[in-house]
Amino acid sequence: MSILAKKRGLSALALAAVLGLGAAPVAMAQEKVSTVVNTMQIFSSLDPAKVTDYTGYMAVVNMYDGLTTVAPSGEIVPHLATSWDISEDGLTYTFHLRDDVTFQDGSALSASDAVWSIQRLLKINKGPSNLLVDLIDPANVTAPDATTVEIKLNRPFSPFLASTPILLVLNQKLVEANATADDTLGEAYVGDNSVGSGPYSLVSYNRSADMVIERNPDYFLGWDKGTPIDEVRFVQTSDDATVRALAEKGELGLSSHGLGNDTFESIGNMPGYKLLQTRTAGGFQIKLNTKVYPTDDVHVRRAIAYATDYETIQEIIYPGVPMHGPLSDTFETAFNTEIPTGVYDLEKAKEELALSKYAGEDITLVNSYVASLAFEQEVALLMQANLAQIGITLDIRPEPWNRIVELASNPDTTPASTQVNVSPSYPSPDSMFFNQYHSKASGTWWSMEWLQDPEIDALIDQSRAQTDPAEINATYKELQQSIYDLQPAVWAVAPMRRYAANACLQGYEFRPMQSWDLNFWNFTWECPSN
Amino acid sequence: MAEVKMALDGANKDLSASYMMWYRFSRNPAAVIGTLIVLSAVIFAILAPYITPKPEDVGAVVNFRARHLPPDATHWFGTDKVGRDIFSRAVFGLRISLLLVIGVLGISVPIGTVLGLAAGYFGGWTERIITGLTNVMLAMPPLVMALAVSNLLQPTLMNAMIAITLLWWTWHARLIYAVSKSVASEDFIEAARIAGAGPMHILFREILPNCVSVISVKTTLDAAFVILFGATLSFLGFGVKPPTPDLGSMVADGRQFMPDFWWEVLCPGAVILYVTLGFNLLGDGLRDMFDMEG
Amino acid sequence: MSDALLKVEGLDVLFTSYGQTRQVLRDISFTVGAGERVALIGETGSGKSVTAKAILGTLPRNATVSAGRIEVAGRNVLELPRGERDALKGSAFSLIMQDPLSSFNPVFKIGTHLDDVLRFADRREGVKSSRAERRARIAAVLRRVQLADPDRVMNAYPSELSGGMRQRVLIGLALLHQPKLLIADEPGTALDVTTQDEILNLINTLVAEEGMALLMITHNLGVVRKVADRVVVMRHGDIVEAGPCAKILASPEHEYTIGLLDAVPPLYGPRVQTQQISAQAPIVSATGLGKEFGRHGKRFTAVKDVSIALREGEIFGLAGESGSGKTTVARMMMGLSRPTSGSVSVDGTPNPGRPLAQIVYQNPGTSLNPKRTVKQSLGLPLKYAGLTGGARDARMAELMELVRLPVSYLAKYPHELSGGQKQRVAIARALAADPKVLILDEPTAALDVSVQKTVIELLLQLREELGLTYFMISHDLSLMRNFCSRLAIMLRGEIVEEGATPEIFADPKHPYTRALIAAIPVVTDDEERHKPAVSPEERAAFLVKTTD
């Protein structure tokens, strides 16, 4: 048996070698390591001030450096800044930058670039800035000297430090050289180019199809982890068959994590491939729009929650672990252990429905999901079958992702229920609470619940103003209970994040912030000996 | 040849027209097979709830424990990714396909026929406007038009098919126009006009009967095309609402599981092939039956 | 007769269709000797064309030769392999095509077409030939068919030649390989009578000069007399009579042949009809009718200053060849077409009402809707005449009786009727509206001679019974002589001669009239002698050119 297996592995290797595939495990060090990475969505922008989605962050984290970065533990650790001080009142943050960092064009990175970049982020006021806009006045971001950045907050805000990894630094001179009169912030240029100091620079970028980045040999952190990956070719496809074909040819370095379960299994079983599996801080939810029929009634929302077959979702459709309400238990200190996991109980679902204002009516529930995601269709069909038994007709509406984003901008167009995967955008429970449930964050795909509840808003504000970690965590626990009581979503599963990866790809570690786990500087290319 | 043909026709004067048509039809194996296929498809579609092993799988039913089962005695076509019986769903999918045919052709054929008849008979401005419109519409690729219209409205199969209907009449209009124009120049049309017949009588009683054979052949061949077109659209994501089974969406859904769970693509695909082949053979058979050229 | 060029012996041909087998040729035997001219004559369905096709090897696929032999130059072609049989075509025998227009591809020049034919024939026989050499041969052949400027003809497209010239080219085509036997299937039938006459003369000349044999397939007894030494009369797949031409035409033995000859309207001698012409004011009168057609900016005058006064009870004939404008005149008289100048008045009031005049078309095959039963066709005018229910059914029965058709035929579709029956239905339909005038547009041109005679007789009887007035347009002068009381001859849109029929035939004044009469194929030498003389100059002045 083992002989057979070995033989097969050998012949696969031989075949790959014969075909001369770029990603074939080649031991020769001088050969350029180039690999293909599959993304679910297109790179709609490369501008660090504009990216909003997982794919966009994957691009910027490789091309730019932030003041800080996040460790696998979720801790904020030094990056461009070697250290920082926080004033007593919690208002002033002083970052001490390294002096040995150069941009990809060779010019030196200075504190003024960081200040300009943060101000630019605030001025553009899109994507990542929603957290910071009314927290920081652009004038209060200053550079007392070439290696010091001082940021003065308008009010104490405890999660601020957790958001500093997204304060990515752009090459001010280069951007300004390419800015125009109507585009003083160089949005057009930054959207299509890499103007940072990051480990990879842009080779080619085609908005609708693909992107290629190559290693920045002068990266300030060096390349001493092992054989680095020299070139990454991103291929956008949500078609499982295409990804599988890439793997069969040995070209695939890393898949997206949005493939169908079966695809992961089958690629994982191919010789030369492995399956990466990790816990995440996020959750797969069915967001319920609390502003429209029929999910404006909490009893209907609870009925839907009771009609969800958690076990089938967690075990078959989208493997993962149960969730306890809105916050992942990976946030150990903030997590409220008293909140139970979801229960599949059609009788209770019927009871809840009977309490609702729509009791006795034929209820139709719209359910949207990302059309290209196979597992979400399966979840929809599962929900449809279960809800049918309590008298709710599920109107399944697969939509392209950009359409969902568009629908989310208005409570009337936001579907009554939408399947989304949510992960913290910065490593703090605040990311989950504020982005999804605070009134000020309304109008994005994060907040399709349209909760807009004053009590919840107050609790979030309270947590942000507190400085004592214990107090903050107490507020977080209260928040979880309040949100759980409103049931603005069905927290279906904390999915295991899975990637199908080439066996040669080493160094993957989960980091609880956007795509910070896919900074290719962390990876090496070491093929296991057979 | 004219003489010989006359001799032939003379030889068969004692045979009724319907016998001659039936004879030509029944001697064409392809036509007979086509008829049997279409008949069987129609019967299957009508009797779907009674003859399928798991009619409930057409509704909101999932059985994740039985997903991706290969074809066997219970599941002739295997099961899909949520454990539904593909055979039952494919048979119900036939219903959608045939309804599409009835819907699209039921609307576009009469429209196209009436406009074609009018353009051919009246000539002048009527002819210029209708043929002009037809030419413009024919210049639009139907698939693109369908995609555009259904994107403007809602990406449902219904809207896509409305778009097709909007285009489809042009093919019939053009065909009937040609026949109508040549029939309109025949003496019997003038004779009818001299007898006092109005345009309605001439269009529908004199010219239309001469177009019946052309229309029925074209319509039958179109039926196959409509089914394929519907399948193409639903494959591209303009499908009916789940869980309603639709052959095109079934193929699309199964595609990601190729080649491991091949039956999820091949079985509904084979049903599409079966019914379109049937309509094509039947159309060819009808053409032979009406003894048309080309 | 072992030296016969063509010998058909006991030929039986079966057609199989719709699971039924019918014998279409029964025991056909005849011979064509070298230099001999033989005519196969018969009406629709007689089997004459099937015989020709059997000889040429072009029978349709559902036909089988069940017995007999066809010997060409002593070899039974039925037993020859396909290739050898094909090789006989051209050299041993050659076919003159019937339809001069559809025999050419309109996008190729005549020269290209002929060159292709010659090249393929040469290749078949393994002969190598250069383009220039073939061109020389083609030019020679074209000169033989009296086309004096072969280069011009070869550089012309088919549409640029007149029908007569095209027919000459087709004959030339048949001569390319110096065949010993020419087979001609209804040559010139599609042409005007004057042109047809010239074509027959040409064939006669060629046969005489080259010593070729001729097998002529025709339905026209006049043609037979002109070009045949011997005649084979066929009917329903049988040979009913055969013998020397002069004998058969002068003293036929078989009753069918007798009937056939009887049916041919005589050009001279007693007329069938003499009619009283009313002296009253004309029932329909046309004055100064003119019609112009605009085409691609060019004006074309189809009819120029035609005046006709149609008196009640008369049979007025308007004669002319194709393109003379006679049909346009008839359509204007009917009110179907607006005159560019002049006017038509009926009973003194301008613009005729439809019920007054009805039209009977030339081809009953196209004037009856193939998808409507006789009853439906007849019902239409009755409906618009206000008849319904029982009254309508009674009127229909009456009409069927008028045209001598059984009432049961009401349920039939046109394709279930013969040509003559269809024409009767067309006449009944015209009568349904109770018209006073019937316009007859070549009412018998598409019919066999014997059928033609019965239809003419029906029309005459109807006229007597119903007191109808007829306005007939035709190119067939011999028919008109026997049918019409008054005659007008049209040439290029104008009436060149008008008068009582007997007078015109006794003393044709206009040279064109004389040329027309002279060209009519007749069946007796007596008639031939009575024909007026036409000088070549007169011909040249009035007839369409058939040579270059």
mmCIF file with all atom_site columns, N, CA, C and O in Angstrom, chain C residues 146-179:
data_model
loop_
_atom_site.group_PDB
_atom_site.id
_atom_site.type_symbol
_atom_site.label_atom_id
_atom_site.label_alt_id
_atom_site.label_comp_id
_atom_site.label_asym_id
_atom_site.label_entity_id
_atom_site.label_seq_id
_atom_site.pdbx_PDB_ins_code
_atom_site.Cartn_x
_atom_site.Cartn_y
_atom_site.Cartn_z
_atom_site.occupancy
_atom_site.B_iso_or_equiv
_atom_site.pdbx_formal_charge
_atom_site.auth_seq_id
_atom_site.auth_comp_id
_atom_site.auth_asym_id
_atom_site.auth_atom_id
_atom_site.pdbx_PDB_model_num
ATOM 1   N N  . GLN C 1 146 ? -27.094 29.588 -86.315 1.00 0.00 ? 146 GLN C N  1
ATOM 2   C CA . GLN C 1 146 ? -27.395 30.876 -86.932 1.00 0.00 ? 146 GLN C CA 1
ATOM 3   C C  . GLN C 1 146 ? -27.255 32.053 -85.985 1.00 0.00 ? 146 GLN C C  1
ATOM 4   O O  . GLN C 1 146 ? -28.003 33.020 -86.055 1.00 0.00 ? 146 GLN C O  1
ATOM 5   N N  . LEU C 1 147 ? -26.334 31.923 -85.050 1.00 0.00 ? 147 LEU C N  1
ATOM 6   C CA . LEU C 1 147 ? -25.957 33.090 -84.253 1.00 0.00 ? 147 LEU C CA 1
ATOM 7   C C  . LEU C 1 147 ? -24.657 33.584 -84.867 1.00 0.00 ? 147 LEU C C  1
ATOM 8   O O  . LEU C 1 147 ? -23.598 33.009 -84.667 1.00 0.00 ? 147 LEU C O  1
ATOM 9   N N  . ALA C 1 148 ? -24.783 34.668 -85.643 1.00 0.00 ? 148 ALA C N  1
ATOM 10  C CA . ALA C 1 148 ? -23.680 35.049 -86.517 1.00 0.00 ? 148 ALA C CA 1
ATOM 11  C C  . ALA C 1 148 ? -22.508 35.668 -85.765 1.00 0.00 ? 148 ALA C C  1
ATOM 12  O O  . ALA C 1 148 ? -21.397 35.686 -86.251 1.00 0.00 ? 148 ALA C O  1
ATOM 13  N N  . ASP C 1 149 ? -22.750 36.197 -84.584 1.00 0.00 ? 149 ASP C N  1
ATOM 14  C CA . ASP C 1 149 ? -21.662 36.838 -83.841 1.00 0.00 ? 149 ASP C CA 1
ATOM 15  C C  . ASP C 1 149 ? -21.420 36.079 -82.525 1.00 0.00 ? 149 ASP C C  1
ATOM 16  O O  . ASP C 1 149 ? -21.848 36.513 -81.460 1.00 0.00 ? 149 ASP C O  1
ATOM 17  N N  . PRO C 1 150 ? -20.755 34.953 -82.613 1.00 0.00 ? 150 PRO C N  1
ATOM 18  C CA . PRO C 1 150 ? -20.606 34.080 -81.423 1.00 0.00 ? 150 PRO C CA 1
ATOM 19  C C  . PRO C 1 150 ? -19.932 34.803 -80.265 1.00 0.00 ? 150 PRO C C  1
ATOM 20  O O  . PRO C 1 150 ? -20.281 34.560 -79.109 1.00 0.00 ? 150 PRO C O  1
ATOM 21  N N  . ASP C 1 151 ? -18.985 35.687 -80.546 1.00 0.00 ? 151 ASP C N  1
ATOM 22  C CA . ASP C 1 151 ? -18.278 36.353 -79.460 1.00 0.00 ? 151 ASP C CA 1
ATOM 23  C C  . ASP C 1 151 ? -19.227 37.174 -78.588 1.00 0.00 ? 151 ASP C C  1
ATOM 24  O O  . ASP C 1 151 ? -19.160 37.146 -77.371 1.00 0.00 ? 151 ASP C O  1
ATOM 25  N N  . ARG C 1 152 ? -20.137 37.867 -79.270 1.00 0.00 ? 152 ARG C N  1
ATOM 26  C CA . ARG C 1 152 ? -21.076 38.691 -78.521 1.00 0.00 ? 152 ARG C CA 1
ATOM 27  C C  . ARG C 1 152 ? -21.966 37.802 -77.648 1.00 0.00 ? 152 ARG C C  1
ATOM 28  O O  . ARG C 1 152 ? -22.230 38.103 -76.483 1.00 0.00 ? 152 ARG C O  1
ATOM 29  N N  . VAL C 1 153 ? -22.412 36.708 -78.208 1.00 0.00 ? 153 VAL C N  1
ATOM 30  C CA . VAL C 1 153 ? -23.292 35.794 -77.461 1.00 0.00 ? 153 VAL C CA 1
ATOM 31  C C  . VAL C 1 153 ? -22.546 35.210 -76.269 1.00 0.00 ? 153 VAL C C  1
ATOM 32  O O  . VAL C 1 153 ? -23.056 35.143 -75.152 1.00 0.00 ? 153 VAL C O  1
ATOM 33  N N  . MET C 1 154 ? -21.301 34.816 -76.493 1.00 0.00 ? 154 MET C N  1
ATOM 34  C CA . MET C 1 154 ? -20.554 34.177 -75.413 1.00 0.00 ? 154 MET C CA 1
ATOM 35  C C  . MET C 1 154 ? -20.280 35.146 -74.274 1.00 0.00 ? 154 MET C C  1
ATOM 36  O O  . MET C 1 154 ? -20.165 34.740 -73.126 1.00 0.00 ? 154 MET C O  1
ATOM 37  N N  . ASN C 1 155 ? -20.166 36.427 -74.607 1.00 0.00 ? 155 ASN C N  1
ATOM 38  C CA . ASN C 1 155 ? -19.891 37.404 -73.559 1.00 0.00 ? 155 ASN C CA 1
ATOM 39  C C  . ASN C 1 155 ? -21.151 37.941 -72.892 1.00 0.00 ? 155 ASN C C  1
ATOM 40  O O  . ASN C 1 155 ? -21.076 38.825 -72.045 1.00 0.00 ? 155 ASN C O  1
ATOM 41  N N  . ALA C 1 156 ? -22.304 37.414 -73.307 1.00 0.00 ? 156 ALA C N  1
ATOM 42  C CA . ALA C 1 156 ? -23.556 37.927 -72.757 1.00 0.00 ? 156 ALA C CA 1
ATOM 43  C C  . ALA C 1 156 ? -24.006 37.063 -71.585 1.00 0.00 ? 156 ALA C C  1
ATOM 44  O O  . ALA C 1 156 ? -23.669 35.883 -71.500 1.00 0.00 ? 156 ALA C O  1
ATOM 45  N N  . TYR C 1 157 ? -24.739 37.698 -70.687 1.00 0.00 ? 157 TYR C N  1
ATOM 46  C CA . TYR C 1 157 ? -25.403 36.926 -69.619 1.00 0.00 ? 157 TYR C CA 1
ATOM 47  C C  . TYR C 1 157 ? -26.730 36.422 -70.166 1.00 0.00 ? 157 TYR C C  1
ATOM 48  O O  . TYR C 1 157 ? -27.300 37.041 -71.079 1.00 0.00 ? 157 TYR C O  1
ATOM 49  N N  . PRO C 1 158 ? -27.246 35.310 -69.639 1.00 0.00 ? 158 PRO C N  1
ATOM 50  C CA . PRO C 1 158 ? -28.488 34.752 -70.180 1.00 0.00 ? 158 PRO C CA 1
ATOM 51  C C  . PRO C 1 158 ? -29.609 35.782 -70.284 1.00 0.00 ? 158 PRO C C  1
ATOM 52  O O  . PRO C 1 158 ? -30.363 35.785 -71.257 1.00 0.00 ? 158 PRO C O  1
ATOM 53  N N  . SER C 1 159 ? -29.694 36.696 -69.282 1.00 0.00 ? 159 SER C N  1
ATOM 54  C CA . SER C 1 159 ? -30.805 37.647 -69.296 1.00 0.00 ? 159 SER C CA 1
ATOM 55  C C  . SER C 1 159 ? -30.667 38.671 -70.416 1.00 0.00 ? 159 SER C C  1
ATOM 56  O O  . SER C 1 159 ? -31.615 39.373 -70.737 1.00 0.00 ? 159 SER C O  1
ATOM 57  N N  . GLU C 1 160 ? -29.464 38.768 -70.997 1.00 0.00 ? 160 GLU C N  1
ATOM 58  C CA . GLU C 1 160 ? -29.260 39.755 -72.051 1.00 0.00 ? 160 GLU C CA 1
ATOM 59  C C  . GLU C 1 160 ? -29.674 39.237 -73.432 1.00 0.00 ? 160 GLU C C  1
ATOM 60  O O  . GLU C 1 160 ? -29.625 39.976 -74.399 1.00 0.00 ? 160 GLU C O  1
ATOM 61  N N  . LEU C 1 161 ? -30.011 37.965 -73.494 1.00 0.00 ? 161 LEU C N  1
ATOM 62  C CA . LEU C 1 161 ? -30.421 37.391 -74.779 1.00 0.00 ? 161 LEU C CA 1
ATOM 63  C C  . LEU C 1 161 ? -31.928 37.232 -74.808 1.00 0.00 ? 161 LEU C C  1
ATOM 64  O O  . LEU C 1 161 ? -32.567 37.064 -73.771 1.00 0.00 ? 161 LEU C O  1
ATOM 65  N N  . SER C 1 162 ? -32.516 37.260 -75.999 1.00 0.00 ? 162 SER C N  1
ATOM 66  C CA . SER C 1 162 ? -33.945 37.006 -76.119 1.00 0.00 ? 162 SER C CA 1
ATOM 67  C C  . SER C 1 162 ? -34.189 35.512 -75.956 1.00 0.00 ? 162 SER C C  1
ATOM 68  O O  . SER C 1 162 ? -33.268 34.694 -76.041 1.00 0.00 ? 162 SER C O  1
ATOM 69  N N  . GLY C 1 163 ? -35.464 35.169 -75.695 1.00 0.00 ? 163 GLY C N  1
ATOM 70  C CA . GLY C 1 163 ? -35.810 33.759 -75.506 1.00 0.00 ? 163 GLY C CA 1
ATOM 71  C C  . GLY C 1 163 ? -35.408 32.909 -76.691 1.00 0.00 ? 163 GLY C C  1
ATOM 72  O O  . GLY C 1 163 ? -34.902 31.797 -76.538 1.00 0.00 ? 163 GLY C O  1
ATOM 73  N N  . GLY C 1 164 ? -35.618 33.457 -77.884 1.00 0.00 ? 164 GLY C N  1
ATOM 74  C CA . GLY C 1 164 ? -35.285 32.704 -79.084 1.00 0.00 ? 164 GLY C CA 1
ATOM 75  C C  . GLY C 1 164 ? -33.792 32.452 -79.187 1.00 0.00 ? 164 GLY C C  1
ATOM 76  O O  . GLY C 1 164 ? -33.346 31.368 -79.554 1.00 0.00 ? 164 GLY C O  1
ATOM 77  N N  . MET C 1 165 ? -33.008 33.468 -78.813 1.00 0.00 ? 165 MET C N  1
ATOM 78  C CA . MET C 1 165 ? -31.565 33.288 -78.883 1.00 0.00 ? 165 MET C CA 1
ATOM 79  C C  . MET C 1 165 ? -31.096 32.256 -77.868 1.00 0.00 ? 165 MET C C  1
ATOM 80  O O  . MET C 1 165 ? -30.218 31.436 -78.142 1.00 0.00 ? 165 MET C O  1
ATOM 81  N N  . ARG C 1 166 ? -31.700 32.303 -76.700 1.00 0.00 ? 166 ARG C N  1
ATOM 82  C CA . ARG C 1 166 ? -31.320 31.311 -75.690 1.00 0.00 ? 166 ARG C CA 1
ATOM 83  C C  . ARG C 1 166 ? -31.642 29.898 -76.161 1.00 0.00 ? 166 ARG C C  1
ATOM 84  O O  . ARG C 1 166 ? -30.878 28.968 -75.964 1.00 0.00 ? 166 ARG C O  1
ATOM 85  N N  . GLN C 1 167 ? -32.813 29.768 -76.819 1.00 0.00 ? 167 GLN C N  1
ATOM 86  C CA . GLN C 1 167 ? -33.179 28.447 -77.310 1.00 0.00 ? 167 GLN C CA 1
ATOM 87  C C  . GLN C 1 167 ? -32.176 27.977 -78.362 1.00 0.00 ? 167 GLN C C  1
ATOM 88  O O  . GLN C 1 167 ? -31.794 26.825 -78.408 1.00 0.00 ? 167 GLN C O  1
ATOM 89  N N  . ARG C 1 168 ? -31.696 28.924 -79.162 1.00 0.00 ? 168 ARG C N  1
ATOM 90  C CA . ARG C 1 168 ? -30.684 28.571 -80.162 1.00 0.00 ? 168 ARG C CA 1
ATOM 91  C C  . ARG C 1 168 ? -29.410 28.094 -79.487 1.00 0.00 ? 168 ARG C C  1
ATOM 92  O O  . ARG C 1 168 ? -28.782 27.126 -79.914 1.00 0.00 ? 168 ARG C O  1
ATOM 93  N N  . VAL C 1 169 ? -29.029 28.796 -78.415 1.00 0.00 ? 169 VAL C N  1
ATOM 94  C CA . VAL C 1 169 ? -27.824 28.378 -77.700 1.00 0.00 ? 169 VAL C CA 1
ATOM 95  C C  . VAL C 1 169 ? -27.996 26.958 -77.161 1.00 0.00 ? 169 VAL C C  1
ATOM 96  O O  . VAL C 1 169 ? -27.094 26.123 -77.229 1.00 0.00 ? 169 VAL C O  1
ATOM 97  N N  . LEU C 1 170 ? -29.192 26.682 -76.653 1.00 0.00 ? 170 LEU C N  1
ATOM 98  C CA . LEU C 1 170 ? -29.445 25.342 -76.110 1.00 0.00 ? 170 LEU C CA 1
ATOM 99  C C  . LEU C 1 170 ? -29.327 24.282 -77.194 1.00 0.00 ? 170 LEU C C  1
ATOM 100 O O  . LEU C 1 170 ? -28.837 23.181 -76.958 1.00 0.00 ? 170 LEU C O  1
ATOM 101 N N  . ILE C 1 171 ? -29.801 24.627 -78.367 1.00 0.00 ? 171 ILE C N  1
ATOM 102 C CA . ILE C 1 171 ? -29.670 23.678 -79.475 1.00 0.00 ? 171 ILE C CA 1
ATOM 103 C C  . ILE C 1 171 ? -28.199 23.490 -79.807 1.00 0.00 ? 171 ILE C C  1
ATOM 104 O O  . ILE C 1 171 ? -27.718 22.366 -79.985 1.00 0.00 ? 171 ILE C O  1
ATOM 105 N N  . GLY C 1 172 ? -27.481 24.617 -79.816 1.00 0.00 ? 172 GLY C N  1
ATOM 106 C CA . GLY C 1 172 ? -26.045 24.544 -80.071 1.00 0.00 ? 172 GLY C CA 1
ATOM 107 C C  . GLY C 1 172 ? -25.359 23.633 -79.061 1.00 0.00 ? 172 GLY C C  1
ATOM 108 O O  . GLY C 1 172 ? -24.498 22.821 -79.402 1.00 0.00 ? 172 GLY C O  1
ATOM 109 N N  . LEU C 1 173 ? -25.770 23.755 -77.828 1.00 0.00 ? 173 LEU C N  1
ATOM 110 C CA . LEU C 1 173 ? -25.230 22.923 -76.751 1.00 0.00 ? 173 LEU C CA 1
ATOM 111 C C  . LEU C 1 173 ? -25.387 21.447 -77.081 1.00 0.00 ? 173 LEU C C  1
ATOM 112 O O  . LEU C 1 173 ? -24.473 20.630 -76.864 1.00 0.00 ? 173 LEU C O  1
ATOM 113 N N  . ALA C 1 174 ? -26.565 21.114 -77.606 1.00 0.00 ? 174 ALA C N  1
ATOM 114 C CA . ALA C 1 174 ? -26.832 19.720 -77.927 1.00 0.00 ? 174 ALA C CA 1
ATOM 115 C C  . ALA C 1 174 ? -25.977 19.255 -79.100 1.00 0.00 ? 174 ALA C C  1
ATOM 116 O O  . ALA C 1 174 ? -25.733 18.056 -79.262 1.00 0.00 ? 174 ALA C O  1
ATOM 117 N N  . LEU C 1 175 ? -25.516 20.195 -79.906 1.00 0.00 ? 175 LEU C N  1
ATOM 118 C CA . LEU C 1 175 ? -24.765 19.811 -81.106 1.00 0.00 ? 175 LEU C CA 1
ATOM 119 C C  . LEU C 1 175 ? -23.268 19.696 -80.854 1.00 0.00 ? 175 LEU C C  1
ATOM 120 O O  . LEU C 1 175 ? -22.527 19.253 -81.729 1.00 0.00 ? 175 LEU C O  1
ATOM 121 N N  . LEU C 1 176 ? -22.825 20.095 -79.665 1.00 0.00 ? 176 LEU C N  1
ATOM 122 C CA . LEU C 1 176 ? -21.396 20.210 -79.393 1.00 0.00 ? 176 LEU C CA 1
ATOM 123 C C  . LEU C 1 176 ? -20.603 18.962 -79.775 1.00 0.00 ? 176 LEU C C  1
ATOM 124 O O  . LEU C 1 176 ? -19.478 19.036 -80.227 1.00 0.00 ? 176 LEU C O  1
ATOM 125 N N  . HIS C 1 177 ? -21.203 17.804 -79.584 1.00 0.00 ? 177 HIS C N  1
ATOM 126 C CA . HIS C 1 177 ? -20.449 16.556 -79.807 1.00 0.00 ? 177 HIS C CA 1
ATOM 127 C C  . HIS C 1 177 ? -20.898 15.792 -81.038 1.00 0.00 ? 177 HIS C C  1
ATOM 128 O O  . HIS C 1 177 ? -20.741 14.589 -81.097 1.00 0.00 ? 177 HIS C O  1
ATOM 129 N N  . GLN C 1 178 ? -21.470 16.492 -81.971 1.00 0.00 ? 178 GLN C N  1
ATOM 130 C CA . GLN C 1 178 ? -21.974 15.851 -83.189 1.00 0.00 ? 178 GLN C CA 1
ATOM 131 C C  . GLN C 1 178 ? -22.751 14.572 -82.897 1.00 0.00 ? 178 GLN C C  1
ATOM 132 O O  . GLN C 1 178 ? -22.333 13.486 -83.251 1.00 0.00 ? 178 GLN C O  1
ATOM 133 N N  . PRO C 1 179 ? -23.857 14.713 -82.178 1.00 0.00 ? 179 PRO C N  1
ATOM 134 C CA . PRO C 1 179 ? -24.630 13.511 -81.859 1.00 0.00 ? 179 PRO C CA 1
ATOM 135 C C  . PRO C 1 179 ? -25.292 12.952 -83.110 1.00 0.00 ? 179 PRO C C  1
ATOM 136 O O  . PRO C 1 179 ? -25.518 13.684 -84.081 1.00 0.00 ? 179 PRO C O  1
#
